[in-house]
């Protein structure tokens, strides 16, 4: 196992001032446990300070550093050089921004733009159910929670939306999942409103069950499973639900 | 939810061949084989739509038996025989992969890697059996009995899917697409089998007209044609919806696609009831 790799990063560049796009090659030596965000920092330090990219927590929790590496959307703060070489069986990597939102510059995309689809599904409780008579808290049974707790791990990194077969006229897997989380949440009573969004023109009728969302999800959420639950009619409205 | 399974030796060998294709392996590594299967499903569907147009056009020659006979004589050679057989590949792939998707979406069958295996295994069995039948070309079966069996199988398959999806809030046309797909799985695969049991079954004008003159066959063929063109039309509608952002253009293209499908469905129905 080599301690150092000779890598070539073919990075998609975009200059918003001139609206010019091009691919720029960077050659660098990197240790096997460096992450891709470390490689971008190394390029900034040693070769090209103008390369724009973004990251925040760098612990796979914020979803800011999502990019496409050799076509695969993933979090670059989690991708070690050694793992990338093993996964793609090459030392040359195409690095592109996610396609789920407009590119601001180079590898940085406008996440606010991407979040509009998540905001559309109202990723919060619209109408809260009454709390337990003995206290202020709302009690959820472990069994109920188990059914959807996996889906609550979504960090909205938009890797799934980038991998999805349907790139237009679709809310995207993560936004649909945010809606499904609240449909499965017993504290939410506005189920019919949520179902209207879910089965609406930009909702699950646009899902093609390619399962690319589950395949690329950095948090290993089986998003396709939750969307398929909606297709099989697992979230039927209850008579008491409000609009 | 881990649905991956160990590959057998032969599968690893076959996957190795597939992975030599730079494009396929690029998408398979980046987005998974499910993504590749979805695109293959779509491409196979488009091939079948084009073939259906050609098929209706060819069958329209039945109005003039002499013209139909001469056309059949023209295609009676190895190259066209091979193309007829090759058509079975997109047919059975689209049918079985569609069944896999219905199983995943409606029946909570999450062993997707295993289901993909079955798609390829059953598909291979089908095309090899068809090739065998075409080479032999000497099989006889009662048309009435054959189509009765196929119609029963199609009715059962579509009823099961209908029952599962009828109370869901999915859109009506979306549900009909799945129900029609379940109906067409036995119907289309049975149709290709029947046409190649012997040469006359699919190529001799007198045999075809005699078979199509029965009311039972007319009803089966009528339902078959209507559902095929509905299924194809809705498939095109979803592709248009997935690609065209402009609402007006999307609506316009959808209307054109529906009109073309309706015209070909009408032509098909007219042929059935004129025999």
Coordinates of C-alpha atoms in Angstrom, one line a residue:
Chain A
X1 CA 0.0 0.0 0.0
X2 CA 1.7 3.3 -1.1
X3 CA 2.1 6.0 1.5
X4 CA 1.7 8.7 -1.1
X5 CA -0.2 8.9 -4.3
X6 CA 0.5 11.0 -7.5
X7 CA -2.9 12.4 -8.2
X8 CA -4.5 14.4 -11.0
X9 CA -7.6 16.4 -10.2
X10 CA -9.5 17.6 -13.2
X11 CA -11.6 20.3 -11.6
X12 CA -14.5 22.1 -13.2
X13 CA -14.0 25.8 -13.0
X14 CA -16.5 28.6 -13.5
X15 CA -15.9 32.3 -13.5
X16 CA -19.2 34.1 -12.9
X17 CA -17.7 37.5 -14.0
X18 CA -16.9 36.2 -17.5
X19 CA -19.3 33.2 -17.4
X20 CA -16.5 31.0 -18.6
X21 CA -16.4 27.3 -17.8
X22 CA -13.3 25.1 -18.2
X23 CA -11.6 22.1 -16.7
X24 CA -8.3 22.7 -15.0
X25 CA -5.8 20.0 -14.2
X26 CA -4.0 20.0 -10.9
X27 CA -1.2 17.5 -10.2
X28 CA -0.3 16.8 -6.6
X29 CA 1.2 14.3 -4.3
X30 CA -1.0 13.3 -1.4
X31 CA -0.8 11.0 1.6
X32 CA -3.3 8.1 1.7
X33 CA -5.4 9.4 4.6
X34 CA -5.8 13.0 3.3
X35 CA -9.4 13.9 2.6
X36 CA -10.5 15.6 -0.7
X37 CA -11.1 18.8 1.2
X38 CA -7.5 18.6 2.3
X39 CA -6.5 18.3 -1.3
X40 CA -8.5 21.5 -2.3
X41 CA -6.8 23.3 0.6
X42 CA -3.4 22.0 -0.5
X43 CA -4.2 23.3 -4.0
X44 CA -5.2 26.7 -2.6
X45 CA -2.0 26.8 -0.5
X46 CA 0.5 25.5 -3.0
X47 CA -0.8 26.0 -6.5
X48 CA -3.9 28.1 -7.0
X49 CA -5.5 30.4 -4.4
X50 CA -8.3 31.3 -6.8
X51 CA -9.9 27.8 -6.7
X52 CA -13.3 28.2 -4.9
X53 CA -14.9 25.5 -2.9
X54 CA -16.9 25.3 0.2
X55 CA -17.0 23.3 3.4
X56 CA -18.1 24.0 7.0
X57 CA -18.0 21.3 9.7
X58 CA -15.7 18.9 7.8
X59 CA -17.2 16.0 9.9
X60 CA -19.9 14.8 7.5
X61 CA -22.7 16.6 9.4
X62 CA -23.4 19.9 7.6
X63 CA -23.6 18.7 3.9
X64 CA -21.8 21.8 2.6
X65 CA -18.9 20.1 0.9
X66 CA -20.9 17.8 -1.4
X67 CA -19.4 17.4 -4.9
X68 CA -19.3 14.9 -7.7
X69 CA -16.1 12.9 -7.8
X70 CA -15.9 10.8 -11.0
X71 CA -19.6 11.3 -11.3
X72 CA -20.5 10.2 -7.8
X73 CA -22.0 12.8 -5.5
X74 CA -20.5 12.5 -2.1
X75 CA -19.2 14.5 0.8
X76 CA -15.6 15.4 0.1
X77 CA -14.8 15.8 3.8
X78 CA -15.4 12.1 4.2
X79 CA -13.6 10.8 1.1
X80 CA -10.0 9.7 1.8
X81 CA -7.5 9.6 -1.0
X82 CA -6.9 5.9 -0.4
X83 CA -10.6 5.1 -0.5
X84 CA -11.2 7.1 -3.7
X85 CA -8.3 5.2 -5.4
X86 CA -9.9 1.9 -4.4
X87 CA -13.4 2.9 -5.3
X88 CA -12.7 4.4 -8.7
X89 CA -9.6 2.4 -9.5
X90 CA -7.7 5.4 -10.8
X91 CA -5.4 8.2 -9.7
X92 CA -7.2 10.7 -11.9
X93 CA -10.4 12.3 -10.5
X94 CA -13.0 14.5 -12.2
X95 CA -14.2 17.0 -9.6
X96 CA -17.5 18.7 -10.4
X97 CA -20.0 20.8 -8.4
X98 CA -23.4 19.3 -7.5
X99 CA -26.1 19.7 -10.1
X100 CA -28.9 20.2 -7.6
X101 CA -28.3 24.0 -7.5
X102 CA -26.8 26.8 -9.5
X103 CA -23.0 27.1 -9.5
X104 CA -21.7 30.3 -7.9
X105 CA -18.1 29.8 -8.6
X106 CA -15.9 26.7 -9.4
X107 CA -17.1 24.0 -7.0
X108 CA -19.3 26.2 -4.8
X109 CA -23.1 26.0 -5.4
X110 CA -25.9 28.2 -4.2
X111 CA -27.3 26.0 -1.4
X112 CA -30.0 28.6 -0.7
X113 CA -31.3 27.9 -4.2
X114 CA -31.3 24.2 -3.5
X115 CA -33.0 24.7 -0.2
X116 CA -36.0 26.3 -1.8
X117 CA -37.3 22.8 -2.7
X118 CA -36.9 21.7 0.9
X119 CA -38.6 24.8 2.2
X120 CA -41.5 24.1 -0.2
X121 CA -42.4 20.9 1.6
X122 CA -42.3 22.7 5.0
X123 CA -39.7 20.5 6.9
X124 CA -41.2 21.3 10.2
X125 CA -44.4 20.4 12.1
X126 CA -47.2 22.4 10.5
X127 CA -49.9 21.6 13.0
X128 CA -48.8 20.0 16.3
X129 CA -50.9 17.3 17.9
X130 CA -51.9 17.8 21.6
X131 CA -49.3 17.0 24.1
X132 CA -49.7 14.3 26.8
X133 CA -52.2 15.3 29.5
X134 CA -49.6 14.7 32.2
X135 CA -46.9 17.0 30.9
X136 CA -45.6 19.3 28.1
X137 CA -43.8 16.6 26.2
X138 CA -45.2 14.6 23.3
X139 CA -44.5 10.9 23.7
X140 CA -43.6 8.8 20.7
X141 CA -43.4 5.0 21.2
X142 CA -40.0 3.5 20.3
X143 CA -41.7 1.3 17.7
X144 CA -43.2 4.3 15.9
X145 CA -39.9 6.2 16.0
X146 CA -38.0 3.1 14.7
X147 CA -40.0 3.2 11.5
X148 CA -38.7 6.7 10.5
X149 CA -35.7 7.6 12.7
X150 CA -33.3 6.6 9.9
X151 CA -34.9 9.3 7.7
X152 CA -34.3 12.0 10.3
X153 CA -30.6 11.6 9.8
X154 CA -30.8 13.5 6.5
X155 CA -28.4 16.5 6.4
X156 CA -29.7 17.9 3.1
X157 CA -26.4 17.6 1.3
X158 CA -28.2 17.3 -2.0
X159 CA -26.1 14.3 -3.1
X160 CA -29.3 12.3 -3.7
X161 CA -30.8 15.1 -5.7
X162 CA -27.7 15.2 -7.9
X163 CA -27.6 11.5 -8.4
X164 CA -31.4 11.2 -9.2
X165 CA -32.5 10.2 -12.7
X166 CA -35.1 13.0 -12.6
X167 CA -33.3 16.3 -12.7
X168 CA -36.2 18.6 -13.7
X169 CA -39.7 19.2 -12.4
X170 CA -39.0 17.2 -9.2
X171 CA -38.6 18.3 -5.6
X172 CA -35.8 15.8 -5.3
X173 CA -35.3 12.8 -2.9
X174 CA -34.2 14.8 0.1
X175 CA -37.1 17.2 0.0
X176 CA -39.6 14.4 -0.5
X177 CA -37.9 12.6 2.4
X178 CA -38.3 15.7 4.6
X179 CA -42.0 15.6 3.9
X180 CA -42.2 11.9 4.6
X181 CA -40.5 12.3 7.9
X182 CA -43.3 14.6 9.1
X183 CA -45.9 12.3 7.6
X184 CA -44.5 9.5 9.8
X185 CA -44.1 11.8 12.8
X186 CA -47.2 11.3 15.0
X187 CA -46.8 14.9 16.3
X188 CA -47.8 16.2 12.9
X189 CA -51.6 16.5 12.2
X190 CA -51.5 18.3 8.8
X191 CA -51.2 15.0 7.0
X192 CA -53.5 15.8 4.1
X193 CA -51.6 18.9 3.2
X194 CA -48.4 16.9 3.2
X195 CA -50.0 14.2 1.1
X196 CA -51.1 16.8 -1.5
X197 CA -47.4 17.9 -1.8
X198 CA -46.2 14.3 -1.8
X199 CA -48.5 13.1 -4.6
X200 CA -48.4 16.4 -6.4
X201 CA -47.0 17.1 -9.9
X202 CA -43.4 17.7 -8.5
X203 CA -43.7 14.9 -5.9
X204 CA -43.3 11.1 -6.1
X205 CA -44.9 10.7 -9.5
X206 CA -41.5 11.9 -10.8
X207 CA -39.5 9.2 -8.9
X208 CA -38.4 6.4 -11.2
X209 CA -37.2 4.0 -8.4
X210 CA -33.6 4.0 -9.8
X211 CA -32.5 3.9 -6.1
X212 CA -29.5 6.2 -7.0
X213 CA -30.5 8.3 -4.0
X214 CA -30.0 5.4 -1.6
X215 CA -26.8 4.3 -3.4
X216 CA -25.1 7.7 -2.9
X217 CA -26.5 8.9 0.4
X218 CA -23.5 9.7 2.7
X219 CA -25.7 9.1 5.8
X220 CA -26.7 5.6 4.3
X221 CA -30.4 6.4 4.4
X222 CA -32.4 4.1 2.2
X223 CA -34.3 7.0 0.7
X224 CA -35.9 4.9 -2.0
X225 CA -37.4 2.7 0.7
X226 CA -39.3 5.6 2.2
X227 CA -40.4 6.9 -1.2
X228 CA -41.7 3.4 -2.1
X229 CA -43.6 3.4 1.2
X230 CA -45.5 6.4 -0.1
X231 CA -46.1 4.8 -3.5
X232 CA -47.6 1.7 -1.8
X233 CA -49.9 3.9 0.1
X234 CA -48.5 3.5 3.6
X235 CA -49.3 7.1 4.6
X236 CA -53.1 7.2 4.2
X237 CA -54.7 10.1 5.9
X238 CA -56.4 9.6 9.2
X239 CA -60.0 10.9 9.6
X240 CA -59.0 13.3 12.3
X241 CA -56.2 15.0 10.3
X242 CA -56.5 18.7 9.5
X243 CA -55.6 20.6 6.4
Chain B
X1 CA -31.1 -1.5 5.0
X2 CA -28.5 -3.6 3.2
X3 CA -29.8 -5.4 0.2
X4 CA -26.5 -6.4 -1.4
X5 CA -25.8 -10.0 -1.9
X6 CA -22.7 -12.0 -2.7
X7 CA -21.9 -12.6 -6.4
X8 CA -21.5 -16.1 -7.7
X9 CA -18.5 -16.9 -9.9
X10 CA -20.4 -16.6 -13.2
X11 CA -22.0 -13.3 -12.1
X12 CA -18.6 -11.9 -11.1
X13 CA -17.3 -12.9 -14.6
X14 CA -20.3 -11.3 -16.4
X15 CA -20.1 -8.2 -14.2
X16 CA -16.4 -8.0 -15.1
X17 CA -17.4 -7.9 -18.8
X18 CA -20.0 -5.3 -18.2
X19 CA -17.5 -3.2 -16.2
X20 CA -15.1 -3.1 -19.1
X21 CA -17.6 -0.7 -20.7
X22 CA -16.2 2.6 -19.5
X23 CA -19.6 4.4 -19.7
X24 CA -21.6 1.6 -18.0
X25 CA -19.1 1.2 -15.2
X26 CA -18.8 4.9 -14.7
X27 CA -22.5 5.2 -14.0
X28 CA -22.7 1.9 -12.1
X29 CA -19.9 3.1 -9.7
X30 CA -21.2 6.6 -9.5
X31 CA -25.0 6.0 -9.1
X32 CA -25.4 2.2 -8.8
X33 CA -26.7 -0.5 -11.2
X34 CA -30.3 0.6 -10.4
X35 CA -29.6 3.9 -12.2
X36 CA -28.2 1.9 -15.2
X37 CA -31.2 -0.4 -15.2
X38 CA -33.6 2.6 -15.2
X39 CA -31.9 4.1 -18.2
X40 CA -31.9 0.7 -19.9
X41 CA -35.6 0.4 -19.1
X42 CA -36.3 3.7 -20.7
X43 CA -34.3 3.0 -23.8
X44 CA -35.9 -0.5 -24.2
X45 CA -39.3 1.2 -23.9
X46 CA -38.5 3.7 -26.6
X47 CA -37.3 0.9 -28.9
X48 CA -40.6 -0.9 -28.3
X49 CA -42.6 2.3 -29.1
X50 CA -40.8 2.6 -32.4
X51 CA -41.3 -1.1 -33.1
X52 CA -45.1 -0.8 -32.3
X53 CA -45.4 1.9 -34.9
X54 CA -43.6 -0.4 -37.4
X55 CA -45.7 -3.4 -36.4
X56 CA -49.0 -1.6 -36.9
X57 CA -47.8 -0.3 -40.3
X58 CA -46.8 -3.9 -41.3
X59 CA -50.1 -5.4 -40.1
X60 CA -52.0 -2.7 -42.0
X61 CA -51.0 -4.7 -45.2
X62 CA -53.4 -7.4 -44.0
X63 CA -56.1 -5.3 -45.7
X64 CA -54.5 -6.6 -49.0
X65 CA -53.4 -10.2 -48.4
X66 CA -51.2 -10.3 -51.5
X67 CA -49.2 -7.2 -50.3
X68 CA -48.9 -8.7 -46.8
X69 CA -47.7 -12.1 -48.3
X70 CA -45.1 -10.3 -50.4
X71 CA -43.9 -8.3 -47.3
X72 CA -43.6 -11.5 -45.3
X73 CA -41.6 -13.1 -48.2
X74 CA -39.2 -10.2 -48.1
X75 CA -38.5 -10.6 -44.4
X76 CA -38.2 -14.4 -44.6
X77 CA -34.4 -14.6 -44.3
X78 CA -31.8 -15.0 -41.6
X79 CA -31.2 -11.3 -41.1
X80 CA -34.8 -10.4 -40.4
X81 CA -35.2 -13.7 -38.4
X82 CA -32.3 -12.5 -36.2
X83 CA -33.8 -9.1 -35.8
X84 CA -37.1 -10.6 -34.8
X85 CA -35.3 -12.6 -32.2
X86 CA -33.2 -9.6 -31.1
X87 CA -36.5 -7.7 -30.5
X88 CA -37.2 -10.2 -27.7
X89 CA -34.3 -8.7 -25.7
X90 CA -35.8 -5.2 -25.1
X91 CA -39.3 -6.8 -24.8
X92 CA -38.4 -9.2 -22.0
X93 CA -36.0 -6.8 -20.3
X94 CA -38.7 -4.1 -20.2
X95 CA -41.3 -6.5 -19.0
X96 CA -39.3 -8.1 -16.3
X97 CA -37.6 -5.0 -15.1
X98 CA -41.1 -3.3 -14.9
X99 CA -42.2 -6.3 -12.8
X100 CA -39.2 -5.7 -10.5
X101 CA -40.1 -2.0 -10.1
X102 CA -43.7 -2.9 -9.3
X103 CA -42.5 -5.4 -6.7
X104 CA -40.3 -2.8 -5.1
X105 CA -42.9 0.0 -5.2
X106 CA -46.1 -1.8 -4.4
X107 CA -45.2 -5.0 -2.6
X108 CA -42.3 -3.9 -0.4
X109 CA -39.9 -6.4 -2.0
X110 CA -36.6 -4.8 -1.1
X111 CA -34.2 -7.5 -2.2
X112 CA -33.3 -5.4 -5.2
X113 CA -29.9 -7.0 -6.0
X114 CA -31.6 -10.4 -6.0
X115 CA -34.5 -9.1 -8.2
X116 CA -32.0 -7.7 -10.7
X117 CA -30.4 -11.2 -10.9
X118 CA -33.9 -12.7 -11.6
X119 CA -34.5 -10.1 -14.4
X120 CA -31.4 -11.2 -16.2
X121 CA -31.8 -14.9 -15.5
X122 CA -35.4 -15.1 -16.6
X123 CA -34.7 -12.8 -19.5
X124 CA -31.9 -15.1 -20.7
X125 CA -34.2 -18.2 -20.3
X126 CA -36.8 -16.5 -22.3
X127 CA -34.7 -15.3 -25.3
X128 CA -32.9 -18.7 -25.4
X129 CA -36.2 -20.6 -25.4
X130 CA -37.5 -18.3 -28.1
X131 CA -34.4 -18.9 -30.2
X132 CA -34.9 -22.6 -29.8
X133 CA -38.5 -22.3 -30.9
X134 CA -37.6 -20.2 -33.9
X135 CA -34.9 -22.7 -35.0
X136 CA -37.3 -25.7 -34.6
X137 CA -40.3 -23.8 -36.1
X138 CA -42.4 -26.9 -35.8
X139 CA -44.5 -26.4 -32.6
X140 CA -48.3 -26.5 -32.7
X141 CA -50.6 -25.3 -30.0
X142 CA -54.3 -24.5 -29.8
X143 CA -54.6 -20.8 -30.3
X144 CA -57.8 -20.6 -28.2
X145 CA -56.3 -22.5 -25.3
X146 CA -53.0 -20.6 -25.5
X147 CA -54.6 -17.1 -25.4
X148 CA -57.1 -18.2 -22.8
X149 CA -54.2 -19.1 -20.5
X150 CA -52.3 -15.9 -21.3
X151 CA -55.4 -13.8 -20.8
X152 CA -56.1 -15.5 -17.4
X153 CA -52.4 -14.9 -16.3
X154 CA -52.6 -11.2 -17.4
X155 CA -55.9 -10.7 -15.7
X156 CA -54.6 -12.2 -12.4
X157 CA -51.4 -10.2 -12.6
X158 CA -53.1 -6.9 -13.3
X159 CA -55.9 -7.6 -10.7
X160 CA -53.3 -8.2 -8.0
X161 CA -51.5 -4.9 -8.8
X162 CA -54.9 -3.0 -9.1
X163 CA -56.0 -4.3 -5.7
X164 CA -52.8 -3.2 -4.1
X165 CA -52.7 0.3 -5.6
X166 CA -56.4 1.2 -5.8
X167 CA -56.7 2.9 -2.4
X168 CA -53.4 4.8 -2.6
X169 CA -53.3 8.5 -3.5
X170 CA -51.1 8.0 -6.5
X171 CA -52.5 9.6 -9.6
X172 CA -55.0 7.5 -11.6
X173 CA -52.8 7.4 -14.8
X174 CA -49.7 6.4 -12.6
X175 CA -51.7 3.5 -11.2
X176 CA -53.0 2.5 -14.6
X177 CA -49.4 2.4 -15.9
X178 CA -48.6 -0.2 -13.2
X179 CA -51.8 -2.1 -13.8
X180 CA -51.3 -2.1 -17.6
X181 CA -47.7 -3.1 -17.1
X182 CA -48.7 -6.1 -15.0
X183 CA -51.3 -7.1 -17.7
X184 CA -48.8 -6.8 -20.5
X185 CA -46.0 -8.9 -18.9
X186 CA -47.7 -12.2 -19.7
X187 CA -49.4 -10.8 -22.8
X188 CA -46.4 -9.4 -24.6
X189 CA -44.1 -12.3 -23.7
X190 CA -46.9 -14.8 -24.7
X191 CA -47.5 -12.9 -28.0
X192 CA -43.8 -13.3 -29.1
X193 CA -43.8 -16.9 -28.1
X194 CA -47.0 -17.7 -30.0
X195 CA -45.7 -15.9 -33.1
X196 CA -42.6 -18.1 -33.3
X197 CA -44.0 -21.5 -32.4
X198 CA -44.0 -22.1 -36.1
X199 CA -43.4 -19.9 -39.1
X200 CA -47.1 -19.8 -40.2
X201 CA -48.3 -18.5 -36.9
X202 CA -46.7 -15.1 -37.4
X203 CA -46.1 -14.9 -41.1
X204 CA -48.7 -16.7 -43.1
X205 CA -51.6 -14.4 -44.1
X206 CA -54.3 -17.2 -44.1
X207 CA -53.2 -18.5 -40.7
X208 CA -53.2 -15.0 -39.2
X209 CA -56.6 -14.0 -40.6
X210 CA -58.1 -17.3 -39.5
X211 CA -56.8 -16.9 -36.0
X212 CA -57.9 -13.3 -35.8
X213 CA -61.4 -14.0 -37.0
X214 CA -62.5 -15.5 -33.6
X215 CA -64.4 -13.1 -31.3
X216 CA -62.4 -14.3 -28.2
X217 CA -59.1 -13.5 -29.9
X218 CA -60.5 -10.1 -31.1
X219 CA -61.4 -9.1 -27.5
X220 CA -57.9 -10.2 -26.2
X221 CA -56.2 -8.3 -29.0
X222 CA -58.4 -5.3 -28.5
X223 CA -57.5 -5.0 -24.8
X224 CA -53.9 -5.8 -25.7
X225 CA -53.6 -2.9 -28.3
X226 CA -55.4 -0.4 -26.1
X227 CA -53.2 -1.1 -23.1
X228 CA -49.9 -1.3 -25.1
X229 CA -50.6 2.2 -26.6
X230 CA -51.7 3.6 -23.2
X231 CA -48.6 2.2 -21.5
X232 CA -46.3 3.5 -24.3
X233 CA -48.1 6.9 -24.3
X234 CA -47.8 7.3 -20.5
X235 CA -44.2 6.3 -20.7
X236 CA -43.5 9.0 -23.2
X237 CA -45.5 11.5 -21.1
X238 CA -43.3 10.8 -18.1
X239 CA -40.1 11.1 -20.2
X240 CA -41.4 14.5 -21.5
X241 CA -42.2 15.5 -17.9
X242 CA -38.8 14.6 -16.7
X243 CA -36.9 16.6 -19.3
X244 CA -39.0 19.5 -20.5
X245 CA -39.2 22.4 -18.0
X246 CA -41.3 24.8 -19.9
X247 CA -44.9 24.1 -19.0
X248 CA -46.4 25.0 -22.3
X249 CA -43.9 23.0 -24.3
X250 CA -44.5 20.1 -22.0
X251 CA -48.2 20.2 -22.4
X252 CA -47.8 20.6 -26.2
X253 CA -45.5 17.6 -26.5
X254 CA -47.8 15.5 -24.3
X255 CA -50.8 16.3 -26.5
X256 CA -48.8 15.3 -29.6
X257 CA -47.6 12.1 -28.0
X258 CA -51.2 11.2 -26.9
X259 CA -52.5 12.0 -30.4
X260 CA -50.0 9.8 -32.1
X261 CA -50.7 6.9 -29.7
X262 CA -54.4 7.3 -30.2
X263 CA -54.0 7.2 -34.0
X264 CA -51.9 4.0 -33.9
X265 CA -54.2 2.4 -31.3
X266 CA -57.2 3.2 -33.6
X267 CA -55.3 1.7 -36.6
X268 CA -54.6 -1.4 -34.5
X269 CA -58.2 -1.8 -33.4
X270 CA -59.4 -1.3 -36.9
X271 CA -57.2 -4.1 -38.2
X272 CA -58.4 -6.4 -35.4
X273 CA -62.1 -5.8 -36.2
X274 CA -61.8 -5.9 -40.0
X275 CA -60.5 -9.4 -40.1

